[in-house]
Short mmCIF file of C-alpha atoms in Angstrom, two decimals:
data_model
loop_
_atom_site.label_atom_id
_atom_site.label_comp_id
_atom_site.label_asym_id
_atom_site.label_seq_id
_atom_site.Cartn_x
_atom_site.Cartn_y
_atom_site.Cartn_z
CA MET A 24 -21.14 -8.23 24.82
CA LYS A 25 -23.66 -10.66 23.39
CA SER A 26 -26.57 -9.23 21.63
CA GLY A 27 -29.17 -11.70 23.38
CA SER A 28 -31.53 -8.75 24.21
CA GLY A 29 -31.79 -8.63 20.51
CA LYS A 30 -29.92 -5.14 20.30
CA PRO A 31 -27.25 -5.12 17.80
CA ILE A 32 -23.56 -4.46 17.98
CA LEU A 33 -21.94 -1.81 15.99
CA VAL A 34 -18.35 -2.64 14.58
CA LYS A 35 -15.98 -0.29 13.34
CA LEU A 36 -12.80 -1.64 11.48
CA GLY A 37 -10.85 1.57 11.83
CA GLY A 38 -8.69 2.87 8.53
CA SER A 39 -5.50 2.42 10.77
CA LEU A 40 -6.09 -1.24 11.07
CA ILE A 41 -7.09 -2.25 7.68
CA THR A 42 -4.74 0.01 5.74
CA ASP A 43 -1.49 1.59 6.01
CA LYS A 44 -2.50 5.20 6.53
CA THR A 45 0.90 6.40 5.41
CA ARG A 46 0.73 4.75 2.10
CA GLU A 47 -2.15 5.99 -0.47
CA ALA A 48 -4.44 3.33 -1.40
CA THR A 49 -2.56 0.44 0.39
CA ALA A 50 -4.88 -2.41 2.30
CA ARG A 51 -3.56 -4.67 4.79
CA LEU A 52 -5.21 -8.19 3.00
CA ASP A 53 -4.04 -10.07 5.56
CA VAL A 54 -5.46 -8.16 8.53
CA ILE A 55 -8.81 -7.78 6.58
CA ARG A 56 -9.07 -11.59 5.99
CA ARG A 57 -8.35 -12.30 9.67
CA LEU A 58 -11.00 -10.01 10.88
CA ALA A 59 -13.44 -11.34 8.64
CA THR A 60 -12.75 -14.97 9.87
CA GLU A 61 -13.25 -13.79 13.30
CA ILE A 62 -16.18 -12.03 12.85
CA LYS A 63 -17.67 -15.37 11.24
CA GLU A 64 -16.72 -17.53 13.83
CA ALA A 65 -18.23 -15.06 16.23
CA LEU A 66 -21.29 -15.61 13.91
CA GLU A 67 -21.21 -19.07 14.19
CA SER A 68 -21.00 -19.44 18.04
CA ASP A 69 -23.69 -16.85 18.61
CA PRO A 70 -26.47 -17.17 16.02
CA GLU A 71 -28.29 -14.57 17.35
CA LEU A 72 -25.74 -12.04 17.06
CA LYS A 73 -26.72 -8.91 15.21
CA LEU A 74 -23.84 -6.61 13.58
CA VAL A 75 -23.48 -3.50 12.00
CA VAL A 76 -20.07 -3.37 10.39
CA GLY A 77 -18.29 -0.01 9.89
CA HIS A 78 -14.72 0.54 8.45
CA GLY A 79 -12.73 3.81 8.13
CA SER A 80 -11.59 4.79 4.53
CA GLY A 81 -7.91 4.77 5.73
CA SER A 82 -5.32 5.53 3.04
CA PHE A 83 -7.87 5.18 0.41
CA GLY A 84 -10.22 8.13 1.05
CA HIS A 85 -8.09 10.07 3.33
CA PHE A 86 -5.49 11.07 0.60
CA PRO A 87 -7.35 12.47 -2.11
CA GLY A 88 -9.93 13.94 0.87
CA LYS A 89 -7.22 15.98 2.04
CA ARG A 90 -5.68 16.85 -1.19
CA TYR A 91 -8.76 18.52 -2.11
CA GLY A 92 -10.03 19.84 1.19
CA VAL A 93 -13.21 17.78 0.80
CA ARG A 94 -14.41 18.01 4.52
CA ASP A 95 -14.38 21.74 4.33
CA GLY A 96 -16.01 22.21 1.29
CA VAL A 97 -14.56 21.69 -2.29
CA LYS A 98 -13.65 25.01 -4.60
CA GLY A 99 -14.48 24.76 -8.45
CA PRO A 100 -14.62 22.06 -11.04
CA GLU A 101 -11.52 20.78 -10.03
CA GLY A 102 -12.59 20.25 -6.30
CA TRP A 103 -15.85 18.56 -7.54
CA LYS A 104 -13.44 16.02 -9.51
CA GLY A 105 -11.47 15.68 -6.14
CA PHE A 106 -14.83 14.88 -4.47
CA ALA A 107 -15.56 12.17 -7.06
CA GLU A 108 -12.47 10.61 -6.43
CA THR A 109 -12.82 10.63 -2.94
CA ALA A 110 -16.00 8.91 -3.26
CA SER A 111 -14.62 6.30 -5.76
CA ALA A 112 -11.50 5.67 -3.33
CA ALA A 113 -13.55 4.96 -0.01
CA ALA A 114 -16.07 2.83 -2.15
CA ARG A 115 -13.12 0.79 -3.73
CA LEU A 116 -11.99 -0.16 -0.39
CA ASN A 117 -15.45 -1.08 0.60
CA ARG A 118 -16.08 -3.33 -2.02
CA LEU A 119 -12.56 -5.23 -1.12
CA VAL A 120 -13.78 -5.37 2.98
CA THR A 121 -17.50 -6.97 1.52
CA GLU A 122 -16.01 -9.33 -0.82
CA THR A 123 -13.22 -10.33 1.57
CA MET A 124 -15.97 -11.25 4.25
CA LEU A 125 -18.26 -12.85 1.40
CA SER A 126 -15.66 -15.08 0.42
CA THR A 127 -15.57 -16.24 4.41
CA GLY A 128 -19.47 -16.73 4.29
CA ILE A 129 -20.73 -13.52 5.82
CA LYS A 130 -23.87 -12.31 4.52
CA ALA A 131 -22.26 -8.88 3.92
CA PHE A 132 -24.17 -6.19 2.16
CA PRO A 133 -22.50 -3.06 1.05
CA MET A 134 -23.93 0.05 1.70
CA GLN A 135 -22.86 3.36 0.26
CA PRO A 136 -24.05 6.28 2.62
CA SER A 137 -23.19 9.00 0.01
CA ALA A 138 -26.06 8.16 -1.84
CA SER A 139 -28.61 9.33 0.73
CA LEU A 140 -26.33 11.53 2.92
CA LEU A 141 -27.26 14.76 3.30
CA CYS A 142 -25.12 17.20 5.58
CA ARG A 143 -25.68 20.65 6.94
CA ASP A 144 -22.12 22.52 7.95
CA GLY A 145 -20.64 18.85 8.55
CA GLU A 146 -23.72 17.55 10.59
CA ILE A 147 -25.83 15.15 9.09
CA VAL A 148 -29.13 16.21 8.74
CA ARG A 149 -30.49 13.40 6.25
CA TRP A 150 -29.67 9.43 6.04
CA GLU A 151 -31.90 6.87 4.71
CA TRP A 152 -30.55 4.74 7.83
CA GLN A 153 -33.80 2.59 7.90
CA GLN A 154 -32.29 0.42 4.90
CA VAL A 155 -29.75 -0.58 7.80
CA ARG A 156 -32.41 -1.73 9.78
CA ARG A 157 -33.75 -3.67 6.74
CA ALA A 158 -30.87 -5.28 6.11
CA LEU A 159 -30.74 -6.74 9.75
CA GLU A 160 -34.14 -7.71 9.78
CA ARG A 161 -33.33 -9.94 6.59
CA GLY A 162 -30.14 -11.66 8.49
CA LEU A 163 -27.55 -9.35 6.46
CA ILE A 164 -24.62 -7.72 8.03
CA PRO A 165 -24.71 -4.33 6.69
CA ILE A 166 -21.25 -2.89 5.75
CA ILE A 167 -21.11 1.08 5.77
CA TYR A 168 -17.73 3.38 5.66
CA GLY A 169 -16.78 6.75 5.90
CA ASP A 170 -17.86 8.82 2.57
CA VAL A 171 -18.41 12.03 1.06
CA ALA A 172 -21.42 13.90 1.39
CA PHE A 173 -23.30 17.11 0.00
CA ASP A 174 -23.65 19.56 2.07
CA GLU A 175 -25.79 22.58 2.10
CA VAL A 176 -23.26 25.07 3.70
CA ARG A 177 -20.05 24.12 2.66
CA GLY A 178 -20.98 22.36 -0.62
CA SER A 179 -19.47 19.08 0.38
CA THR A 180 -18.05 17.49 3.37
CA ILE A 181 -16.86 14.05 4.81
CA VAL A 182 -18.47 12.00 7.21
CA SER A 183 -16.45 9.45 9.18
CA THR A 184 -17.57 5.94 10.53
CA ASP A 185 -17.60 7.49 14.08
CA GLU A 186 -20.23 10.12 12.72
CA LEU A 187 -22.22 7.45 10.82
CA PHE A 188 -22.14 5.16 14.03
CA PHE A 189 -23.07 8.49 16.19
CA PHE A 190 -26.23 8.96 14.10
CA LEU A 191 -27.39 5.27 13.68
CA ALA A 192 -26.91 4.43 17.44
CA GLN A 193 -29.62 7.01 18.45
CA LYS A 194 -31.62 5.10 15.97
CA LEU A 195 -30.69 1.43 16.28
CA ARG A 196 -30.06 1.78 20.45
CA PRO A 197 -27.32 -0.91 20.24
CA SER A 198 -25.85 -2.58 23.30
CA THR A 199 -22.35 -1.94 22.32
CA ILE A 200 -20.16 -0.26 19.97
CA LEU A 201 -16.68 -1.65 19.41
CA LEU A 202 -14.10 0.66 17.74
CA VAL A 203 -11.34 -1.30 16.47
CA GLY A 204 -8.26 -0.31 15.68
CA LYS A 205 -4.23 -0.38 15.56
CA VAL A 206 -4.09 0.88 19.58
CA ALA A 207 -5.69 -0.66 22.41
CA GLY A 208 -7.44 2.16 23.42
CA VAL A 209 -7.20 5.93 24.50
CA PHE A 210 -3.62 6.79 25.73
CA THR A 211 -2.51 10.14 27.55
CA ALA A 212 -0.34 10.54 24.22
CA ASP A 213 -0.12 8.83 20.88
CA PRO A 214 1.30 5.43 21.76
CA LEU A 215 2.71 4.97 18.06
CA LEU A 216 5.19 7.78 18.95
CA ASP A 217 5.80 7.98 22.55
CA PRO A 218 6.59 5.05 24.55
CA GLU A 219 5.80 6.73 27.63
CA ALA A 220 1.91 6.90 26.95
CA LYS A 221 -0.35 5.35 29.25
CA LEU A 222 -3.55 3.84 28.61
CA ILE A 223 -6.95 5.21 29.95
CA PRO A 224 -8.81 2.02 31.09
CA GLU A 225 -12.36 4.02 31.52
CA VAL A 226 -13.87 7.24 30.64
CA THR A 227 -17.12 8.77 32.00
CA PRO A 228 -18.51 12.13 30.45
CA SER A 229 -17.09 13.65 33.65
CA ASP A 230 -13.77 12.90 32.63
CA TRP A 231 -13.63 15.08 29.47
CA GLY A 232 -11.99 18.09 30.75
CA LYS A 233 -9.04 16.15 32.15
CA ILE A 234 -8.23 14.28 29.02
CA LEU A 235 -8.30 16.90 26.39
CA GLY A 236 -4.89 18.15 26.80
CA ALA A 237 -3.45 14.63 26.74
CA LEU A 238 -4.78 13.73 23.28
CA ARG A 239 -2.89 13.83 20.49
CA GLY A 240 -3.68 13.61 16.80
CA SER A 241 -3.91 9.95 15.08
CA TYR A 242 -1.04 8.88 13.46
CA GLY A 243 -1.08 9.03 9.33
CA VAL A 244 -2.81 11.11 7.38
CA ASP A 245 -6.63 11.48 8.72
CA VAL A 246 -9.47 14.60 7.32
CA THR A 247 -12.12 13.39 9.70
CA GLY A 248 -10.49 14.77 12.89
CA GLY A 249 -8.67 12.00 14.75
CA MET A 250 -8.70 10.57 18.39
CA GLU A 251 -9.99 13.60 19.89
CA GLU A 252 -13.25 14.01 18.05
CA LYS A 253 -13.85 10.16 18.46
CA VAL A 254 -13.49 10.55 22.03
CA LYS A 255 -15.87 13.69 22.09
CA LEU A 256 -18.55 11.99 19.87
CA MET A 257 -18.60 8.66 21.95
CA LEU A 258 -18.94 10.58 25.31
CA LYS A 259 -21.82 12.62 23.80
CA LEU A 260 -23.01 9.28 22.86
CA VAL A 261 -23.17 7.36 25.95
CA GLU A 262 -25.03 10.51 27.51
CA MET A 263 -27.92 10.24 25.03
CA VAL A 264 -28.24 6.24 24.64
CA PRO A 265 -29.08 4.41 27.95
CA GLY A 266 -26.80 1.55 28.87
CA LEU A 267 -24.69 1.88 25.77
CA LYS A 268 -20.81 0.69 25.99
CA VAL A 269 -18.23 1.99 23.87
CA VAL A 270 -15.13 0.28 23.60
CA ILE A 271 -11.82 1.24 22.00
CA MET A 272 -9.60 -1.76 21.37
CA SER A 273 -6.80 -3.06 19.24
CA GLY A 274 -7.76 -5.61 16.66
CA GLU A 275 -3.65 -6.43 15.92
CA GLU A 276 -4.15 -9.25 18.19
CA GLU A 277 -5.51 -12.72 16.74
CA GLY A 278 -8.62 -13.92 18.49
CA ALA A 279 -9.29 -10.11 20.08
CA LEU A 280 -12.29 -9.20 17.83
CA ARG A 281 -13.77 -12.65 17.74
CA ASN A 282 -13.66 -12.60 21.66
CA ALA A 283 -14.84 -9.03 22.17
CA LEU A 284 -18.31 -10.01 19.84
CA LEU A 285 -18.72 -13.26 22.36
CA GLY A 286 -18.56 -10.94 25.54
CA SER A 287 -14.95 -11.30 26.44
CA LEU A 288 -12.89 -8.02 25.98
CA PRO A 289 -9.22 -7.67 26.03
CA GLU A 290 -7.42 -6.52 29.17
CA ARG A 291 -6.16 -3.44 27.30
CA CYS A 292 -9.10 -1.42 26.12
CA THR A 293 -10.85 1.96 26.69
CA ILE A 294 -14.48 1.64 27.74
CA PHE A 295 -16.77 4.45 27.63
CA HIS A 296 -20.18 4.54 29.79
CA SER A 297 -22.52 7.32 31.59
#
């Protein structure tokens, strides 16, 4: 997993991991601090490591986003007020994550996607992604996040961190994407609700038809598509970027993220490859 090739690793800290997605604007501060420490330890162990960190909006952005229907296009002045509230809530969590990382000694650099994002019917058509590359070249750790965006068709939309990574990976060509959440990977059902759910350890593009029927919506409120959309995007991405490995894993166990960044994946995870 090490980035000895010079290629960056993209790391997503899922909204379900760093917030309580069932309670509005509720951060799991102890988890954010621990994850920041693990990232710092990995950077100290491997000074060549290049990281882009993204995080979900969790219970900060998803609640107002759902309330005002931002993803599908807001209606009228009240809707645009909700658009602004959703942007503010997402930025608030980003500030919290960034400040926590800075306090551990990480050169975390917050980057607001909505400042330069433009979509067309939910698809990114423009984003000043080269700012991310410039930050990496200067030894910074860009911190991006799921955010609102103006949309030429809908008026407004929400772009998830997974969608930002999908766009960014085609430009930066990372070696690995780590999607770190509350659950250990892709399951045959929602493992938080169904004790019979079984982990799917490996997924390739040819498996899509087989696992589609088993996928269930994510736990809690999520306006960006949940697990099914995540799997669909990542399978498409491993076909587009040769050699890319995408890992869905849990960040609940102490040390799991640090070890994954240094090349040792957890026993229980789901790996996507072409």
